Coordinates of C-alpha atoms and ligand atoms in Angstrom, one line a residue:
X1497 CA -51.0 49.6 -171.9
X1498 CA -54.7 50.8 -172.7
X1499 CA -57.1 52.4 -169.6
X1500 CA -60.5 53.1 -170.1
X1501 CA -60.8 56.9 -169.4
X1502 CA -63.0 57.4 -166.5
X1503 CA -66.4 59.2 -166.4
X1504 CA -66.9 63.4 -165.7
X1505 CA -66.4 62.3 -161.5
X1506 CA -63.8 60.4 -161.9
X1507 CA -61.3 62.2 -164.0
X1508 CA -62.3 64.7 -161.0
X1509 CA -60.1 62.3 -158.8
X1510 CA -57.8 62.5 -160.9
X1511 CA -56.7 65.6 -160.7
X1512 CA -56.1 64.9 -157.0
X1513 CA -53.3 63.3 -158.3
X1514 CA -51.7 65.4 -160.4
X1515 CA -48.2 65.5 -160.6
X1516 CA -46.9 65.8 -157.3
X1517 CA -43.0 66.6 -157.6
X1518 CA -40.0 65.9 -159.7
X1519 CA -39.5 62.2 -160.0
X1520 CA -35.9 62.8 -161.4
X1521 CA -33.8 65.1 -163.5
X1522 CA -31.5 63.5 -166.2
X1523 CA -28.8 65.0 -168.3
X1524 CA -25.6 64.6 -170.7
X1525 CA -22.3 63.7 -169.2
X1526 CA -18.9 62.5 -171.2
X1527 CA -16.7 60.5 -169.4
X1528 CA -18.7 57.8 -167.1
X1529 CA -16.2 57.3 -164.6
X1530 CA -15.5 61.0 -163.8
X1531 CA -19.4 61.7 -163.7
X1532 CA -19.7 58.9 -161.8
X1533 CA -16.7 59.8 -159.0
X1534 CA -18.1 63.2 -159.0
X1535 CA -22.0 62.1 -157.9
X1536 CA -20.3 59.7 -155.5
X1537 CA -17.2 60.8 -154.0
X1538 CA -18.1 65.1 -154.1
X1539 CA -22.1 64.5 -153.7
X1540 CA -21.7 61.5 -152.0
X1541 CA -25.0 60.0 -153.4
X1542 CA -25.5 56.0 -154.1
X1543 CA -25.5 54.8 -157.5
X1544 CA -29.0 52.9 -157.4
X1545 CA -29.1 52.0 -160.7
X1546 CA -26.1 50.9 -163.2
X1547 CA -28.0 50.3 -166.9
X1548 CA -28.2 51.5 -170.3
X1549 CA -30.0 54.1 -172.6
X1550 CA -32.6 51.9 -174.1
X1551 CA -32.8 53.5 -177.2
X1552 CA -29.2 53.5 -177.4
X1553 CA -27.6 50.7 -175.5
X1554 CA -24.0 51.3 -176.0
X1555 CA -24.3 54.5 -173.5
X1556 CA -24.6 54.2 -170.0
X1557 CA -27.4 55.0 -167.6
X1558 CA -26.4 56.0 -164.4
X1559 CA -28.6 56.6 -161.7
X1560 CA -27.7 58.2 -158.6
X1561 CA -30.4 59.0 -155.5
X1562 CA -31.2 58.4 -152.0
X1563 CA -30.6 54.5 -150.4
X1564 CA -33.7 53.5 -152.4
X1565 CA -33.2 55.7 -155.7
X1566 CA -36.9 57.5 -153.7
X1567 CA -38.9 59.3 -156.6
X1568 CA -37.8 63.1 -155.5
X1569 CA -34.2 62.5 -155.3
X1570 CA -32.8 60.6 -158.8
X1571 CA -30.2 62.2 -161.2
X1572 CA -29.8 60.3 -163.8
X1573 CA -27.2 60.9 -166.5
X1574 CA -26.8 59.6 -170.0
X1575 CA -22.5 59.8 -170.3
X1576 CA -20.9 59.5 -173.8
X1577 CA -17.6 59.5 -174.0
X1578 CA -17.2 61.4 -176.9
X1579 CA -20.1 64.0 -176.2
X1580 CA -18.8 67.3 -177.1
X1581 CA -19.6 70.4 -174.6
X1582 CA -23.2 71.2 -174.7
X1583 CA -24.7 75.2 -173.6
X1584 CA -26.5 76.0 -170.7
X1585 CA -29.3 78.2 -171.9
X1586 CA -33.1 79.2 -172.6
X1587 CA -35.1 76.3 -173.3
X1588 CA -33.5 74.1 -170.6
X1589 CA -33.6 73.2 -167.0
X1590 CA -30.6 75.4 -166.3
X1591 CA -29.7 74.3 -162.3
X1592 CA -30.8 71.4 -160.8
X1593 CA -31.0 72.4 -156.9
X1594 CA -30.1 69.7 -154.2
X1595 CA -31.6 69.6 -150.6
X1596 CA -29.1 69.4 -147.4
X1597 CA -30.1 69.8 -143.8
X1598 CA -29.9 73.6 -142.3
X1599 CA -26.9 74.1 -140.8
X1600 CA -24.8 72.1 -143.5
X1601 CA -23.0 74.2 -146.3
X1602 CA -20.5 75.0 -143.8
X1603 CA -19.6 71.5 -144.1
X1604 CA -20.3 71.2 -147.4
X1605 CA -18.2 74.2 -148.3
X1606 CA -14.9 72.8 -146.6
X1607 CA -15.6 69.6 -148.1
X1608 CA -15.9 70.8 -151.9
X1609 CA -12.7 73.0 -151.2
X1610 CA -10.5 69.8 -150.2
X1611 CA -11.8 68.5 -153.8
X1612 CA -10.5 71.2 -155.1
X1613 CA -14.2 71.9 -156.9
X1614 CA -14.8 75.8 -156.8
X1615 CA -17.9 77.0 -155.1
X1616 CA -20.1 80.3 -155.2
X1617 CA -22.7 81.8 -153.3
X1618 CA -25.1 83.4 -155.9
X1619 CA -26.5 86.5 -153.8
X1620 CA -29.7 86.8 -155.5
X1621 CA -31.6 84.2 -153.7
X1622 CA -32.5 86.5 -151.0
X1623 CA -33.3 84.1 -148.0
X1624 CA -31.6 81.0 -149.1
X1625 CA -29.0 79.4 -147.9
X1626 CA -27.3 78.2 -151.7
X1627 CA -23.6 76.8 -152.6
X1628 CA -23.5 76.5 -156.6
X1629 CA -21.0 74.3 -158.4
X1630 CA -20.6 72.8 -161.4
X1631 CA -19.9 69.1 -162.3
X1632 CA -17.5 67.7 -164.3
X1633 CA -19.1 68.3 -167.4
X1634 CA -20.0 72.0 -166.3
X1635 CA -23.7 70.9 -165.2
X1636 CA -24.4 73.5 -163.0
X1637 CA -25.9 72.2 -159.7
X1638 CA -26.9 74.1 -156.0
X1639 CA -26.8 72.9 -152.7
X1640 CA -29.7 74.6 -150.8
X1641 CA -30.0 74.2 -146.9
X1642 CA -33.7 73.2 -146.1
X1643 CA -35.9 71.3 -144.4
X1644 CA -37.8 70.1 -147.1
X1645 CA -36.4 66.4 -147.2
X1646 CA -38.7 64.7 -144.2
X1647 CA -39.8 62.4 -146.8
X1648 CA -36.4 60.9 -148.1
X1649 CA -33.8 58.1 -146.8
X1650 CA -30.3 59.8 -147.2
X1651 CA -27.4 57.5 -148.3
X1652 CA -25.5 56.6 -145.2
X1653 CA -22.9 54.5 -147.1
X1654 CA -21.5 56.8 -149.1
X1655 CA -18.5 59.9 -149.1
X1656 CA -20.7 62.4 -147.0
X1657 CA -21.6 61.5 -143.3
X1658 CA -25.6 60.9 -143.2
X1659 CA -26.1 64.4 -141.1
X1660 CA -24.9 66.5 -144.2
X1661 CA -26.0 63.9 -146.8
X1662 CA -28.1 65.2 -150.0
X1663 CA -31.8 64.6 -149.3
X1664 CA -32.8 64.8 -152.8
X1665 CA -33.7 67.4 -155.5
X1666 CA -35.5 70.5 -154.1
X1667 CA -35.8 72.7 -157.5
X1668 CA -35.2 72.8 -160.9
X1669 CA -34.7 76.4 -162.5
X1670 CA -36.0 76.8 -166.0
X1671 CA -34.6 79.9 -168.2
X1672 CA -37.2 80.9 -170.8
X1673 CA -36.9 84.0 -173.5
X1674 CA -40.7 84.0 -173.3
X1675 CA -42.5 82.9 -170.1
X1676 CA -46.0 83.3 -171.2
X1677 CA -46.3 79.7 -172.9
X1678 CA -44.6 78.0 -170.1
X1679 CA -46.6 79.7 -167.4
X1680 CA -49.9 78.0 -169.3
X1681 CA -47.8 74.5 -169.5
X1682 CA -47.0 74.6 -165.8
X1683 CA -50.2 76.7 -164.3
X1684 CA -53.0 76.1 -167.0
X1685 CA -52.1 72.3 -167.8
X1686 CA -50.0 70.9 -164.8
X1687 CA -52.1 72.8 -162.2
X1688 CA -48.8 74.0 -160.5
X1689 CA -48.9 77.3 -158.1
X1690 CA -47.8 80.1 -158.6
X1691 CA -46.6 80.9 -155.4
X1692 CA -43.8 83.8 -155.6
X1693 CA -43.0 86.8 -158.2
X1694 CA -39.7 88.2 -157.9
X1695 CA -38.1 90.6 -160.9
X1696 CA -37.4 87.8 -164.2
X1697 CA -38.2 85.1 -161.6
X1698 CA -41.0 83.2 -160.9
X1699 CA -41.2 80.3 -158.8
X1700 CA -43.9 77.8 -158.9
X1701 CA -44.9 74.8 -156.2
X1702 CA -46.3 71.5 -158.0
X1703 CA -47.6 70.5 -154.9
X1704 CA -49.1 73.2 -152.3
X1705 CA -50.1 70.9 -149.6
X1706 CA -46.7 69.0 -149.2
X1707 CA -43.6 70.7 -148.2
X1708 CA -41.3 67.4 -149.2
X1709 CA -38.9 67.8 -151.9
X1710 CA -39.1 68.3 -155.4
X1711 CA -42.1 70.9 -154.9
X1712 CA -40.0 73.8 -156.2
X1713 CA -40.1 75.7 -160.3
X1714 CA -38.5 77.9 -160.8
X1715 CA -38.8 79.6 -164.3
X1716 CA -36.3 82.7 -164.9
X1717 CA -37.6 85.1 -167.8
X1718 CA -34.7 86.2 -169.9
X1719 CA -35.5 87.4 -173.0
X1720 CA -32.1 88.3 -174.7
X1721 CA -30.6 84.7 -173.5
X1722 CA -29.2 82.4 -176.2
X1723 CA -30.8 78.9 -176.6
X1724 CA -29.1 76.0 -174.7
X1725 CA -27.8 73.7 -177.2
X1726 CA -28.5 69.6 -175.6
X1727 CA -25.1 68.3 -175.1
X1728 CA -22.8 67.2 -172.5
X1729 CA -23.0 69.5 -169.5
X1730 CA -26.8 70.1 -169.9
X1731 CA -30.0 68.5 -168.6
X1732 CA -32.3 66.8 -171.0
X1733 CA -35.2 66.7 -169.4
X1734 CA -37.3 66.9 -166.2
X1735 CA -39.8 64.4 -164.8
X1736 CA -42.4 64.8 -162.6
X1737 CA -44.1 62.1 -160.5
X1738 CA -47.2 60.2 -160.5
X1739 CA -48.5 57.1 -158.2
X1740 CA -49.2 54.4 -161.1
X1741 CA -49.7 54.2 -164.7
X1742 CA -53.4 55.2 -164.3
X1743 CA -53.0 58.5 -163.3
X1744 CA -50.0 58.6 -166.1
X1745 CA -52.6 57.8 -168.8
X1746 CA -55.7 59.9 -166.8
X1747 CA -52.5 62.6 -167.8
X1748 CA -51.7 62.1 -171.2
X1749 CA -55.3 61.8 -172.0
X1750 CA -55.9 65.5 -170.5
X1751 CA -52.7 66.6 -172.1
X1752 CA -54.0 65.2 -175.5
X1753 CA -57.2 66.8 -175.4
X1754 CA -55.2 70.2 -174.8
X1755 CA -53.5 69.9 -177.3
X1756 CA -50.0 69.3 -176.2
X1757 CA -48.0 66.6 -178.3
X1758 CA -47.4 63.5 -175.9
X1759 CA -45.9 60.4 -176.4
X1760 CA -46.9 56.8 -175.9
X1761 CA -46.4 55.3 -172.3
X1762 CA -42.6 53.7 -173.0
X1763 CA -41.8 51.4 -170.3
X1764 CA -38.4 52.2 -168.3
X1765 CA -38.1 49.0 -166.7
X1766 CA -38.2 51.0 -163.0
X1767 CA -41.3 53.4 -164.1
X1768 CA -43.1 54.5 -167.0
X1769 CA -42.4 57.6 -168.8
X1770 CA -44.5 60.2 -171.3
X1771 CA -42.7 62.8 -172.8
X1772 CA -43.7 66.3 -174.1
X1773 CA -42.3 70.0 -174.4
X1774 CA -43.4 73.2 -172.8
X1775 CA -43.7 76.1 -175.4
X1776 CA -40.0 77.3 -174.1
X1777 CA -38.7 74.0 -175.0
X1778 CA -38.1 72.7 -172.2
X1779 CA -38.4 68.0 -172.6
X1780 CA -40.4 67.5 -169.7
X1781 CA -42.0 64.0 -168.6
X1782 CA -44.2 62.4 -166.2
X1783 CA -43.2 59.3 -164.2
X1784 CA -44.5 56.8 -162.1
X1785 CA -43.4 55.7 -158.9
X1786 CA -43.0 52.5 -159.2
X1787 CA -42.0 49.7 -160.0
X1788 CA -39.1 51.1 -158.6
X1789 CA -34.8 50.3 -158.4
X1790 CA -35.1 47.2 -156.1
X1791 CA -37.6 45.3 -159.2
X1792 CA -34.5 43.9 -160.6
X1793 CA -31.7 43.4 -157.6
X1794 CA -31.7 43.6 -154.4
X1795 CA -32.1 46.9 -151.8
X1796 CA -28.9 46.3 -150.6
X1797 CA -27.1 45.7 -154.3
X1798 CA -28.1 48.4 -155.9
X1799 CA -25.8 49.8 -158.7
X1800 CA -23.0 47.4 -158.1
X1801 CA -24.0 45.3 -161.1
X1802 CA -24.7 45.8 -164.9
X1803 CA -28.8 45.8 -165.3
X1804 CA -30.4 45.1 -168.3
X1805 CA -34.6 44.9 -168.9
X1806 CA -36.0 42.1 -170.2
X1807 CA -35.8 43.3 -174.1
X1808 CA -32.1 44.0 -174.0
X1809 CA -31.1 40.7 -171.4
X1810 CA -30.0 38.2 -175.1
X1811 CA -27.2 40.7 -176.2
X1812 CA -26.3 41.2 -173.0
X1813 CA -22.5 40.2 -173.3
X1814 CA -22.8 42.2 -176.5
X1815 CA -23.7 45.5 -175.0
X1816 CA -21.2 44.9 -172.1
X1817 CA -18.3 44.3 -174.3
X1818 CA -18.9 47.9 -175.7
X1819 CA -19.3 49.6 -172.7
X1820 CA -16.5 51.4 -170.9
X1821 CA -14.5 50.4 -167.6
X1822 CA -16.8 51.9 -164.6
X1823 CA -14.5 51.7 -161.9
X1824 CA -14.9 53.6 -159.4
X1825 CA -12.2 55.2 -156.9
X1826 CA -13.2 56.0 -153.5
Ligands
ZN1315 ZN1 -36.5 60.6 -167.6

């Protein structure tokens, strides 16, 4: 795809749109079925999207999110089966923080006990309201009570009842040895706020003027930490959100011109993606909205069926055949 870069005034509209939010977090799982009981059974998300890692279609891509897989509340994981355990540490988006309505971790609590998954309160958050966890895979995750999530459609066919049901992703942390770099990536490049200082934390809003989800960054400064190693149990990367592919390339082009490494628009079948690093190391990428999950099935089939694009559709019953059972048990 090739746009014409605007003129002086209009790249000034451009920055209007900047990137607004996380579009959706992915990381490394092993065993599909587990990660997939866990996001739906213990979460109680909806898978909204059932495909494969394009550049490696023998792998799953799960996607789990809101009814409509709404940019702001998408997980997405890449499971291999035989992925070995990965580290959580600097250079990584180290918690991925879920919204659920005020008044819910009670709830929430009980529920996660009869799952037998272990729960903690981490008491440095000061005023929040947080549950922490871990997945199967030891991806650690947070529940936060908030009322961030006006701007979502919770899944109301799923494990959880619709009153405690995730919202969508209010945070991601980010543990750096260095924070200097990443504080020009995020402030100087992404024109991201910074809006608190606490001790070795600094939290950052992408989006000042809305208080929806997926406003909060969180980068922890820990110098002595040892690097995350990328493997199961670890995010990848982080995306944030654009409207269209215009403002996507309006972005790479400013990112380009600073400097930064970026790659080509590659085409995602339900949005498009770029992809470059922060100086921490941290994989981040900007999304667009649309075309969204429904482009390919149905609202109301979402996830139940094996989804291919375009490109992949002729080995089709090839790629299947590799692929591992995905049944899940309610
Ligand atoms: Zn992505």
């Amino acid at each position: 795809m090739v746009c014409s870069r605007g003129d002086s005034e209009e790249k000034g509209d451009d920055m209007d749109v900047r990137p607004s939010g996380i579009h959706h977090v992915t990381a490394i799982a092993s065993n599909p079925r587990a990660n997939a009981e866990f996001y739906l059974n213990a979460l109680g998300m909806r898978l909204v999207k059932r495909t494969v890692n394009f550049d490696s279609p023998d792998v799953y891509h799960l996607y789990y999110g809101d009814r409509a897989g709404n940019p702001g509340t998408i997980m997405t994981f890449f499971p291999w089966p035989d992925a070995p355990r990965g580290r959580i540490g600097a250079g990584q988006v180290t918690t991925t923080t879920f919204s659920v309505p005020e008044g819910s971790l009670g709830w929430w609590a009980e529920h996660l006990a009869a799952l037998d998954i272990p729960i903690t309160r981490p008491e440095e958050r000061g005023q929040e309201d947080v549950l922490s966890l871990r997945d199967p895979d030891g991806l650690l995750i947070e529940l936060a009570a908030s009322t961030d999530h006006h701007d979502t459609d919770p899944w109301d066919g799923g494990a959880v009842p619709p009153e405690h049901a995730v919202r969508g992703i209010r945070a991601v942390t980010l543990t750096e040895q260095e924070v200097e770099g990443t504080v020009e990536m995020l402030n100087g490049h992404l024109g991201f706020q910074l809006t608190e200082e606490a001790p070795g934390r600094l939290r950052f809003r992408t989006d000042t003027t809305s208080d929806g989800v997926g406003t909060i960054v969180d980068v922890l400064a820990v110098p002595d930490s040892r690097r995350g190693l990328v493997a199961a149990g670890t995010v990848h990367h982080v995306a944030w959100r654009v409207p269209d592919i215009q403002a996507q390339e309006n972005w790479r082009q400013t990112l380009v011109e600073a400097g930064v490494e970026v790659t080509e628009i590659r085409d995602r079948n339900y949005f498009t993606s770029i992809y470059f690093r922060e100086p921490g190391g941290v994989l981040l990428e900007i999304a667009t909205d649309g075309p969204g999950f429904d482009h390919d099935e149905p609202l109301l089939e979402l996830g139940q069926a094996l989804k291919l694009p375009p490109w992949l559709e002729p080995r089709r019953e090839q790629i299947a055949a590799h692929l591992p059972e995905l049944e899940v048990k309610r």
